[in-house]
Amino acid sequence: MKTNNAFIMYDPLSISFSILELGGTLDQKKDKLTGLFSPDRATTPLILRPQLKVIDPEGILTSKTQSADFTSSLFNHRWFANDERILSTTPGYTLGNNGELVVAVNAEPGTPINLKYCWNFTDARTHKVFGGEQVVSLVSIAVSDLNLSLKLDAALIIPISPFKNLTTRVINATFRNGETDIADSDAHYEWQVQVPSGDSKVYRAITTDDIFYVSGQGTKSLTIDRRYIDKEFIMLEAYHVAESTRQEYARTKLYRDYGLWEDKMIFLTGRYIRYNTKSVEIQTTIETPKGNIANPSKYFNIEYFYKTEAPGDVFKSIGYGEALSMPRNKIGYDPNVRPVWGIEVKPFSALRATTINGKAATINGKVLCIQKPL
Amino acid sequence: MITKPNYYLVPKNVADAIGLSEYRQEFNGKYLLSDFDINSYGRDKAMAQGAEIVSTEQAAELMNSINN
């Protein structure tokens, strides 16, 4: 008997595989400020539903031209999250029928989750098994909704009066996102001061080495000691910790200001010098619109001068302070040569650090300060 | 600019029509859906059928109530 084989042939199936996304998308946004995801899969999970469409060109399994859904014929479903097999016990994922996966996991920005689905399908005509796999990625981007504003409770220029009883002055900042104050824990503050740098000026962080600084660096309230302020440009840098590249700045200029004042010299004794006058005593007062300054020599350099009306005589400095006493024997006795006293009053600068070779001099760990007449 | 997502508590018939009643949490006969979920169905249509808007914070509270 002679035999010969025949071959049973089928044209290949035309297969289209896809993964449908229901109830969400592969992409998410995460608000940097609130930490909220949009959409939040923990509340409304994403459903990934495999779909297999087949066209049999010979019209045995399907019509020749219309595809038919063979999703229910898929088998051996396997899902992997970043190459880790997803099991029924894997938190955040629920395995459903026909390879469906319900995802209740949010992807952190910069940490995508690659979900791989592996499947098999049997061609009922040939009983051959074939399979495939598809990867989808869950990605998230960090976004922020910032409408920042930074204000100081101080004018652009603040005169600092040395006469105030309080030695300190507090500058408060208000840092807002829209209409909402930013919590201290969400804000970064750095108070800076302008300093010379070569031919220009730069701002640097205020430190405990700045003698005007009392407290508040790193917070929204800076406390300064007004006694050490001559002229300082202060700047506050602030940003939301969720967006450190978006700094806001607020500036103010502090300067020592004596306001309106007038010096007056009065004779305590000796306005009329008689034979028994033992001395002439002169006092200087400083008047302001708010009254006389107590202890004027604390704020002013008061220098006294003396001369007579004798031809050629010139003023000579005879002392400093709030009051001066001059003995009678230094004044003379000729009624035709009248004595004349004068005062020169100059406001003191702020207390400034004494430097030696550019470094502040200290005594017992405390900076040595001086004031000079301006 | 990001805006906070809104959520909706929708009646079962709406959740069924959208095809999500199996996948969304039920609270007293209503299902918690997102903006995204009801977009294709139509927000106004859902509201007319008894959907209620729920803020992000309220949605979080509802979810916490079943998780705790």
CSV table of C-alpha atoms in Angstrom, one decimal:
chain,number,residue,atom,x,y,z
A,1,MET,CA,0.0,0.0,0.0
A,2,LYS,CA,1.3,3.3,-0.9
A,3,THR,CA,0.5,6.3,1.4
A,4,ASN,CA,0.9,10.0,1.1
A,5,ASN,CA,0.1,12.8,3.7
A,6,ALA,CA,-2.3,15.6,3.2
A,7,PHE,CA,-1.9,18.9,5.1
A,8,ILE,CA,-4.6,20.7,7.0
A,9,MET,CA,-4.0,24.4,6.6
A,10,TYR,CA,-5.6,27.4,8.2
A,11,ASP,CA,-4.9,31.0,7.5
A,12,PRO,CA,-3.5,32.8,10.5
A,13,LEU,CA,-6.0,34.6,12.8
A,14,SER,CA,-5.9,38.3,12.9
A,15,ILE,CA,-5.6,39.3,16.5
A,16,SER,CA,-5.9,42.6,18.2
A,17,PHE,CA,-5.1,42.8,21.9
A,18,SER,CA,-5.5,45.9,24.1
A,19,ILE,CA,-6.0,46.9,27.7
A,20,LEU,CA,-9.0,49.1,28.4
A,21,GLU,CA,-8.8,51.7,31.1
A,22,LEU,CA,-12.0,52.3,33.0
A,23,GLY,CA,-12.7,54.7,35.9
A,24,GLY,CA,-9.5,56.6,35.6
A,25,THR,CA,-6.3,57.0,33.6
A,26,LEU,CA,-2.7,55.8,33.7
A,27,ASP,CA,-1.6,59.3,34.5
A,28,GLN,CA,-2.1,61.1,37.7
A,29,LYS,CA,-1.2,64.4,39.3
A,30,LYS,CA,0.0,64.8,42.8
A,31,ASP,CA,-0.4,68.2,44.6
A,32,LYS,CA,2.9,69.0,46.2
A,33,LEU,CA,1.2,71.1,48.8
A,34,THR,CA,-1.6,68.8,49.9
A,35,GLY,CA,-0.2,65.5,48.9
A,36,LEU,CA,-3.6,64.7,47.2
A,37,PHE,CA,-3.7,62.6,44.0
A,38,SER,CA,-6.0,63.5,41.2
A,39,PRO,CA,-7.6,61.1,40.4
A,40,ASP,CA,-7.1,59.3,43.7
A,41,ARG,CA,-7.1,55.6,43.0
A,42,ALA,CA,-7.5,54.8,46.7
A,43,THR,CA,-11.0,56.4,46.5
A,44,THR,CA,-11.9,55.6,42.9
A,45,PRO,CA,-9.7,52.7,41.6
A,46,LEU,CA,-8.6,52.3,38.1
A,47,ILE,CA,-9.8,49.2,36.2
A,48,LEU,CA,-7.6,47.6,33.6
A,49,ARG,CA,-9.5,45.3,31.4
A,50,PRO,CA,-7.8,43.1,28.8
A,51,GLN,CA,-9.6,42.8,25.5
A,52,LEU,CA,-8.9,40.3,22.7
A,53,LYS,CA,-10.5,40.8,19.3
A,54,VAL,CA,-10.1,38.1,16.7
A,55,ILE,CA,-10.9,38.0,13.0
A,56,ASP,CA,-10.8,34.6,11.3
A,57,PRO,CA,-10.1,35.3,7.6
A,58,GLU,CA,-11.7,32.0,6.7
A,59,GLY,CA,-14.9,32.7,8.6
A,60,ILE,CA,-14.7,29.6,10.8
A,61,LEU,CA,-14.4,31.2,14.3
A,62,THR,CA,-15.8,34.6,13.4
A,63,SER,CA,-17.1,36.3,10.3
A,64,LYS,CA,-14.5,36.9,7.7
A,65,THR,CA,-14.5,40.6,8.1
A,66,GLN,CA,-16.0,41.4,11.5
A,67,SER,CA,-13.9,40.9,14.6
A,68,ALA,CA,-15.3,39.0,17.6
A,69,ASP,CA,-14.5,39.5,21.2
A,70,PHE,CA,-12.5,36.5,22.5
A,71,THR,CA,-11.6,38.1,25.8
A,72,SER,CA,-13.3,35.3,27.8
A,73,SER,CA,-11.1,32.8,26.0
A,74,LEU,CA,-8.0,34.3,27.5
A,75,PHE,CA,-6.4,32.1,30.1
A,76,ASN,CA,-3.3,31.8,32.2
A,77,HIS,CA,-3.6,35.5,33.2
A,78,ARG,CA,-0.6,36.9,35.0
A,79,TRP,CA,-0.1,40.5,36.2
A,80,PHE,CA,3.2,41.9,37.4
A,81,ALA,CA,3.9,45.2,39.1
A,82,ASN,CA,7.5,46.2,38.4
A,83,ASP,CA,8.2,42.6,37.7
A,84,GLU,CA,6.7,41.4,41.0
A,85,ARG,CA,3.8,38.9,40.4
A,86,ILE,CA,0.5,40.3,41.6
A,87,LEU,CA,-1.4,37.8,43.7
A,88,SER,CA,-4.8,37.9,45.3
A,89,THR,CA,-3.0,38.9,48.5
A,90,THR,CA,-1.1,41.8,46.9
A,91,PRO,CA,-2.3,45.0,48.6
A,92,GLY,CA,-3.8,47.7,46.4
A,93,TYR,CA,-4.6,45.3,43.6
A,94,THR,CA,-7.7,43.1,43.0
A,95,LEU,CA,-7.6,40.4,40.3
A,96,GLY,CA,-10.9,40.0,38.5
A,97,ASN,CA,-12.5,37.8,35.8
A,98,ASN,CA,-10.9,37.5,32.4
A,99,GLY,CA,-7.7,39.0,33.4
A,100,GLU,CA,-9.2,42.2,34.8
A,101,LEU,CA,-7.1,44.1,37.3
A,102,VAL,CA,-8.5,46.7,39.7
A,103,VAL,CA,-5.8,49.1,40.8
A,104,ALA,CA,-6.2,51.1,44.0
A,105,VAL,CA,-2.5,52.1,44.1
A,106,ASN,CA,-1.3,55.7,43.5
A,107,ALA,CA,2.1,56.1,41.8
A,108,GLU,CA,4.4,58.5,43.4
A,109,PRO,CA,6.0,61.2,41.1
A,110,GLY,CA,9.2,59.9,39.7
A,111,THR,CA,8.4,56.3,40.7
A,112,PRO,CA,6.3,54.8,37.9
A,113,ILE,CA,4.6,51.5,38.3
A,114,ASN,CA,5.0,49.2,35.2
A,115,LEU,CA,2.1,46.8,35.0
A,116,LYS,CA,2.7,43.8,32.8
A,117,TYR,CA,-0.1,41.5,31.7
A,118,CYS,CA,0.7,38.1,30.3
A,119,TRP,CA,-1.9,35.9,28.6
A,120,ASN,CA,-2.5,32.8,26.5
A,121,PHE,CA,-5.1,31.9,24.0
A,122,THR,CA,-5.9,28.7,22.1
A,123,ASP,CA,-6.7,28.7,18.5
A,124,ALA,CA,-9.8,26.4,18.5
A,125,ARG,CA,-9.1,25.4,14.9
A,126,THR,CA,-5.6,24.1,15.4
A,127,HIS,CA,-5.5,23.7,19.2
A,128,LYS,CA,-2.3,25.6,19.2
A,129,VAL,CA,-1.7,27.8,22.2
A,130,PHE,CA,-0.1,31.2,21.8
A,131,GLY,CA,0.3,34.1,24.1
A,132,GLY,CA,1.4,37.6,24.5
A,133,GLU,CA,2.1,40.4,27.0
A,134,GLN,CA,1.5,44.1,27.3
A,135,VAL,CA,2.9,46.7,29.6
A,136,VAL,CA,1.2,49.8,30.8
A,137,SER,CA,2.8,52.4,33.1
A,138,LEU,CA,1.2,54.2,35.9
A,139,VAL,CA,2.9,57.6,36.1
A,140,SER,CA,2.4,60.6,38.3
A,141,ILE,CA,3.6,64.2,38.0
A,142,ALA,CA,4.0,66.6,40.9
A,143,VAL,CA,2.2,69.9,40.5
A,144,SER,CA,1.6,72.8,42.8
A,145,ASP,CA,-0.9,75.5,42.8
A,146,LEU,CA,1.0,78.5,44.3
A,147,ASN,CA,0.0,82.1,44.4
A,148,LEU,CA,2.5,83.3,46.9
A,149,SER,CA,2.8,86.6,48.5
A,150,LEU,CA,5.2,87.9,51.2
A,151,LYS,CA,4.7,91.0,53.2
A,152,LEU,CA,6.4,92.7,56.1
A,153,ASP,CA,4.6,94.7,58.7
A,154,ALA,CA,7.1,97.4,58.0
A,155,ALA,CA,7.4,100.1,55.4
A,156,LEU,CA,10.0,100.0,52.7
A,157,ILE,CA,11.9,102.4,54.9
A,158,ILE,CA,11.7,102.3,58.7
A,159,PRO,CA,13.2,105.1,60.8
A,160,ILE,CA,14.5,103.6,64.0
A,161,SER,CA,14.4,106.1,66.8
A,162,PRO,CA,17.1,105.7,69.4
A,163,PHE,CA,15.0,107.4,72.0
A,164,LYS,CA,12.5,104.6,72.5
A,165,ASN,CA,12.5,102.9,75.8
A,166,LEU,CA,12.3,99.5,74.2
A,167,THR,CA,15.6,98.5,72.8
A,168,THR,CA,14.2,95.8,70.5
A,169,ARG,CA,12.1,96.1,67.4
A,170,VAL,CA,10.2,93.1,65.9
A,171,ILE,CA,9.6,92.8,62.1
A,172,ASN,CA,6.8,90.3,61.3
A,173,ALA,CA,6.3,88.7,57.9
A,174,THR,CA,3.0,87.4,56.4
A,175,PHE,CA,3.5,84.6,53.9
A,176,ARG,CA,0.4,83.5,52.0
A,177,ASN,CA,-0.7,81.2,49.3
A,178,GLY,CA,-3.7,83.0,47.8
A,179,GLU,CA,-5.7,84.0,50.8
A,180,THR,CA,-4.3,81.3,53.1
A,181,ASP,CA,-1.5,81.8,55.6
A,182,ILE,CA,1.2,79.2,55.0
A,183,ALA,CA,1.8,77.1,58.1
A,184,ASP,CA,5.2,77.7,59.7
A,185,SER,CA,6.0,74.0,59.1
A,186,ASP,CA,5.5,74.5,55.4
A,187,ALA,CA,7.5,77.6,55.1
A,188,HIS,CA,11.2,78.4,54.9
A,189,TYR,CA,12.4,81.8,56.0
A,190,GLU,CA,15.8,83.4,55.8
A,191,TRP,CA,16.5,86.9,57.0
A,192,GLN,CA,19.3,88.5,55.1
A,193,VAL,CA,21.3,91.7,55.4
A,194,GLN,CA,23.1,93.7,52.7
A,195,VAL,CA,26.9,93.8,53.0
A,196,PRO,CA,29.7,95.1,50.8
A,197,SER,CA,31.3,92.7,48.5
A,198,GLY,CA,34.1,94.1,46.5
A,199,ASP,CA,32.7,97.0,44.5
A,200,SER,CA,29.2,95.9,44.9
A,201,LYS,CA,26.8,94.8,47.6
A,202,VAL,CA,25.2,91.4,48.3
A,203,TYR,CA,22.7,90.0,50.7
A,204,ARG,CA,23.8,87.3,53.1
A,205,ALA,CA,22.1,85.5,55.9
A,206,ILE,CA,21.9,87.3,59.2
A,207,THR,CA,23.8,85.4,61.8
A,208,THR,CA,24.5,85.8,65.5
A,209,ASP,CA,27.6,87.6,64.6
A,210,ASP,CA,25.5,90.6,63.4
A,211,ILE,CA,25.3,92.7,66.5
A,212,PHE,CA,21.9,94.1,65.7
A,213,TYR,CA,20.4,90.6,65.6
A,214,VAL,CA,18.5,89.4,68.6
A,215,SER,CA,16.4,86.4,67.5
A,216,GLY,CA,14.1,85.1,64.8
A,217,GLN,CA,16.4,83.8,62.0
A,218,GLY,CA,14.5,80.9,60.3
A,219,THR,CA,11.1,82.2,61.5
A,220,LYS,CA,8.7,84.8,60.2
A,221,SER,CA,9.5,87.3,63.0
A,222,LEU,CA,12.9,89.0,63.2
A,223,THR,CA,13.9,90.8,66.4
A,224,ILE,CA,16.6,93.4,66.2
A,225,ASP,CA,18.3,95.7,68.7
A,226,ARG,CA,17.6,99.3,67.7
A,227,ARG,CA,20.8,100.5,69.4
A,228,TYR,CA,22.9,98.8,66.7
A,229,ILE,CA,21.0,100.1,63.7
A,230,ASP,CA,22.6,102.9,61.7
A,231,LYS,CA,21.5,101.9,58.2
A,232,GLU,CA,20.7,98.3,57.3
A,233,PHE,CA,19.0,96.9,54.3
A,234,ILE,CA,17.1,93.8,55.5
A,235,MET,CA,15.6,91.3,53.2
A,236,LEU,CA,13.5,88.2,53.9
A,237,GLU,CA,13.7,85.2,51.6
A,238,ALA,CA,10.8,82.8,51.9
A,239,TYR,CA,9.5,79.8,50.0
A,240,HIS,CA,7.1,77.0,50.4
A,241,VAL,CA,9.0,73.8,51.3
A,242,ALA,CA,7.0,72.0,48.6
A,243,GLU,CA,8.5,74.4,45.9
A,244,SER,CA,11.9,75.5,47.1
A,245,THR,CA,12.7,77.0,43.7
A,246,ARG,CA,10.0,79.6,44.0
A,247,GLN,CA,11.4,82.1,46.4
A,248,GLU,CA,9.6,85.3,47.4
A,249,TYR,CA,11.4,88.3,48.8
A,250,ALA,CA,10.5,91.3,50.9
A,251,ARG,CA,12.8,94.2,51.8
A,252,THR,CA,13.0,97.0,54.2
A,253,LYS,CA,15.6,99.7,55.0
A,254,LEU,CA,16.2,100.5,58.7
A,255,TYR,CA,18.0,103.6,59.6
A,256,ARG,CA,18.7,105.5,62.7
A,257,ASP,CA,16.6,108.6,62.9
A,258,TYR,CA,16.7,111.2,65.6
A,259,GLY,CA,13.7,113.0,64.1
A,260,LEU,CA,13.3,116.7,65.0
A,261,TRP,CA,15.4,118.0,67.8
A,262,GLU,CA,16.9,121.2,69.0
A,263,ASP,CA,19.8,121.8,71.5
A,264,LYS,CA,19.6,124.5,74.1
A,265,MET,CA,22.2,125.8,76.5
A,266,ILE,CA,21.1,127.2,79.8
A,267,PHE,CA,23.0,128.6,82.8
A,268,LEU,CA,22.3,126.8,85.9
A,269,THR,CA,24.5,129.3,87.8
A,270,GLY,CA,26.6,132.2,86.7
A,271,ARG,CA,24.4,133.9,84.2
A,272,TYR,CA,25.4,137.0,86.1
A,273,ILE,CA,28.8,136.7,87.4
A,274,ARG,CA,29.4,138.7,90.6
A,275,TYR,CA,32.3,139.0,93.0
A,276,ASN,CA,31.2,136.1,95.0
A,277,THR,CA,30.4,133.8,92.1
A,278,LYS,CA,32.4,130.6,92.5
A,279,SER,CA,31.7,128.9,89.2
A,280,VAL,CA,29.6,129.0,86.1
A,281,GLU,CA,27.5,125.9,85.5
A,282,ILE,CA,26.0,125.3,82.0
A,283,GLN,CA,23.6,122.5,81.1
A,284,THR,CA,22.5,121.4,77.7
A,285,THR,CA,19.0,120.2,77.0
A,286,ILE,CA,17.7,118.5,73.8
A,287,GLU,CA,14.1,119.3,73.0
A,288,THR,CA,11.9,117.3,70.7
A,289,PRO,CA,8.2,117.7,69.8
A,290,LYS,CA,7.6,115.0,72.4
A,291,GLY,CA,9.5,116.7,75.2
A,292,ASN,CA,13.0,116.9,76.5
A,293,ILE,CA,15.3,113.9,76.0
A,294,ALA,CA,16.4,112.4,79.3
A,295,ASN,CA,20.2,111.7,79.6
A,296,PRO,CA,21.0,113.5,76.3
A,297,SER,CA,24.7,112.6,76.5
A,298,LYS,CA,23.6,109.0,75.9
A,299,TYR,CA,22.5,109.9,72.4
A,300,PHE,CA,24.5,113.1,71.6
A,301,ASN,CA,28.1,114.1,71.7
A,302,ILE,CA,27.9,117.5,73.5
A,303,GLU,CA,31.0,119.5,73.4
A,304,TYR,CA,31.5,122.8,75.3
A,305,PHE,CA,33.6,125.8,74.1
A,306,TYR,CA,34.8,128.9,75.7
A,307,LYS,CA,36.3,132.2,74.7
A,308,THR,CA,36.2,135.8,75.7
A,309,GLU,CA,35.2,138.8,73.6
A,310,ALA,CA,38.8,140.0,73.7
A,311,PRO,CA,40.1,140.8,70.3
A,312,GLY,CA,41.7,137.7,68.7
A,313,ASP,CA,40.4,135.3,71.2
A,314,VAL,CA,39.0,132.0,69.7
A,315,PHE,CA,36.8,129.2,71.0
A,316,LYS,CA,38.6,126.5,72.8
A,317,SER,CA,37.1,123.1,73.7
A,318,ILE,CA,36.6,122.8,77.5
A,319,GLY,CA,34.7,119.6,78.0
A,320,TYR,CA,32.0,117.2,77.1
A,321,GLY,CA,28.8,116.0,78.7
A,322,GLU,CA,25.3,117.0,79.7
A,323,ALA,CA,26.6,119.8,82.0
A,324,LEU,CA,29.7,121.7,82.6
A,325,SER,CA,31.1,123.6,85.5
A,326,MET,CA,33.8,126.2,85.0
A,327,PRO,CA,35.6,127.7,88.1
A,328,ARG,CA,35.4,131.4,88.5
A,329,ASN,CA,39.2,132.0,88.4
A,330,LYS,CA,39.3,130.7,84.8
A,331,ILE,CA,36.7,133.2,83.6
A,332,GLY,CA,38.5,136.5,84.3
A,333,TYR,CA,37.4,139.7,86.1
A,334,ASP,CA,37.3,142.5,83.5
A,335,PRO,CA,33.6,143.4,82.9
A,336,ASN,CA,34.5,144.8,79.5
A,337,VAL,CA,35.8,141.4,78.3
A,338,ARG,CA,32.7,139.2,78.5
A,339,PRO,CA,33.0,135.5,78.6
A,340,VAL,CA,31.2,133.5,75.9
A,341,TRP,CA,30.3,129.8,76.0
A,342,GLY,CA,29.3,127.7,73.1
A,343,ILE,CA,28.1,124.1,72.6
A,344,GLU,CA,28.3,121.8,69.6
A,345,VAL,CA,25.9,118.9,69.7
A,346,LYS,CA,26.2,116.0,67.3
A,347,PRO,CA,24.1,112.8,67.4
A,348,PHE,CA,25.9,109.6,68.0
A,349,SER,CA,26.1,106.9,65.5
A,350,ALA,CA,24.7,103.5,66.4
A,351,LEU,CA,26.8,101.1,68.4
A,352,ARG,CA,29.2,99.6,65.9
A,353,ALA,CA,31.6,96.7,66.4
A,354,THR,CA,35.2,97.6,66.8
A,355,THR,CA,37.2,95.7,64.3
A,356,ILE,CA,40.8,94.7,64.3
A,357,ASN,CA,42.1,93.5,60.9
A,358,GLY,CA,38.5,93.1,59.8
A,359,LYS,CA,37.4,91.0,62.8
A,360,ALA,CA,35.2,92.2,65.6
A,361,ALA,CA,37.2,92.8,68.8
A,362,THR,CA,35.7,91.1,71.8
A,363,ILE,CA,36.2,91.3,75.6
A,364,ASN,CA,35.1,88.3,77.6
A,365,GLY,CA,33.3,87.0,74.5
A,366,LYS,CA,31.3,90.2,74.0
A,367,VAL,CA,31.8,92.4,71.0
A,368,LEU,CA,33.5,95.7,71.8
A,369,CYS,CA,31.3,98.5,70.4
A,370,ILE,CA,31.8,102.2,69.9
A,371,GLN,CA,29.7,105.1,68.9
A,372,LYS,CA,31.0,108.2,67.1
A,373,PRO,CA,29.6,111.7,66.6
A,374,LEU,CA,28.0,112.1,63.2
B,1,MET,CA,-2.8,74.9,37.9
B,2,ILE,CA,-4.3,71.9,39.8
B,3,THR,CA,-7.8,72.0,41.1
B,4,LYS,CA,-9.1,69.6,43.8
B,5,PRO,CA,-11.1,66.8,42.2
B,6,ASN,CA,-14.8,66.6,43.1
B,7,TYR,CA,-16.6,63.5,43.9
B,8,TYR,CA,-20.3,62.5,43.5
B,9,LEU,CA,-22.6,60.2,45.4
B,10,VAL,CA,-24.7,58.8,42.6
B,11,PRO,CA,-27.8,56.5,42.7
B,12,LYS,CA,-27.2,52.8,41.7
B,13,ASN,CA,-28.9,53.2,38.4
B,14,VAL,CA,-26.4,55.9,37.4
B,15,ALA,CA,-23.4,53.9,38.6
B,16,ASP,CA,-24.8,50.9,36.7
B,17,ALA,CA,-25.2,52.9,33.6
B,18,ILE,CA,-21.6,54.0,33.8
B,19,GLY,CA,-20.6,50.4,34.5
B,20,LEU,CA,-18.8,51.2,37.7
B,21,SER,CA,-21.2,50.0,40.5
B,22,GLU,CA,-19.0,46.9,40.9
B,23,TYR,CA,-15.9,49.0,41.4
B,24,ARG,CA,-17.0,51.9,43.4
B,25,GLN,CA,-17.7,52.2,47.2
B,26,GLU,CA,-21.3,52.2,48.2
B,27,PHE,CA,-22.6,54.5,51.0
B,28,ASN,CA,-26.3,54.1,52.0
B,29,GLY,CA,-27.4,53.1,48.5
B,30,LYS,CA,-25.3,55.6,46.6
B,31,TYR,CA,-21.9,55.1,45.0
B,32,LEU,CA,-18.9,57.3,45.3
B,33,LEU,CA,-17.7,58.3,41.8
B,34,SER,CA,-15.2,60.8,40.6
B,35,ASP,CA,-15.4,63.7,38.2
B,36,PHE,CA,-13.7,61.5,35.7
B,37,ASP,CA,-16.2,58.7,36.2
B,38,ILE,CA,-19.2,60.7,35.4
B,39,ASN,CA,-17.7,62.8,32.5
B,40,SER,CA,-18.9,60.5,29.8
B,41,TYR,CA,-22.3,60.1,31.4
B,42,GLY,CA,-22.8,63.8,31.8
B,43,ARG,CA,-22.6,65.7,35.1
B,44,ASP,CA,-25.9,67.5,34.6
B,45,LYS,CA,-27.7,64.3,33.7
B,46,ALA,CA,-26.3,62.6,36.8
B,47,MET,CA,-27.3,65.5,39.0
B,48,ALA,CA,-30.8,65.5,37.6
B,49,GLN,CA,-31.0,61.8,38.6
B,50,GLY,CA,-30.0,62.5,42.2
B,51,ALA,CA,-26.2,62.7,42.2
B,52,GLU,CA,-24.8,64.8,45.0
B,53,ILE,CA,-21.5,66.7,44.9
B,54,VAL,CA,-19.0,65.6,47.6
B,55,SER,CA,-15.8,67.5,48.3
B,56,THR,CA,-12.4,65.9,48.3
B,57,GLU,CA,-12.3,66.2,52.1
B,58,GLN,CA,-15.8,64.6,52.5
B,59,ALA,CA,-14.8,61.8,50.1
B,60,ALA,CA,-11.7,61.2,52.2
B,61,GLU,CA,-13.9,61.1,55.4
B,62,LEU,CA,-16.3,58.6,53.8
B,63,MET,CA,-13.4,56.3,52.7
B,64,ASN,CA,-11.9,56.6,56.2
B,65,SER,CA,-15.2,55.7,57.7
B,66,ILE,CA,-15.0,52.3,56.1
B,67,ASN,CA,-11.3,51.8,56.4
B,68,ASN,CA,-11.2,52.4,60.1
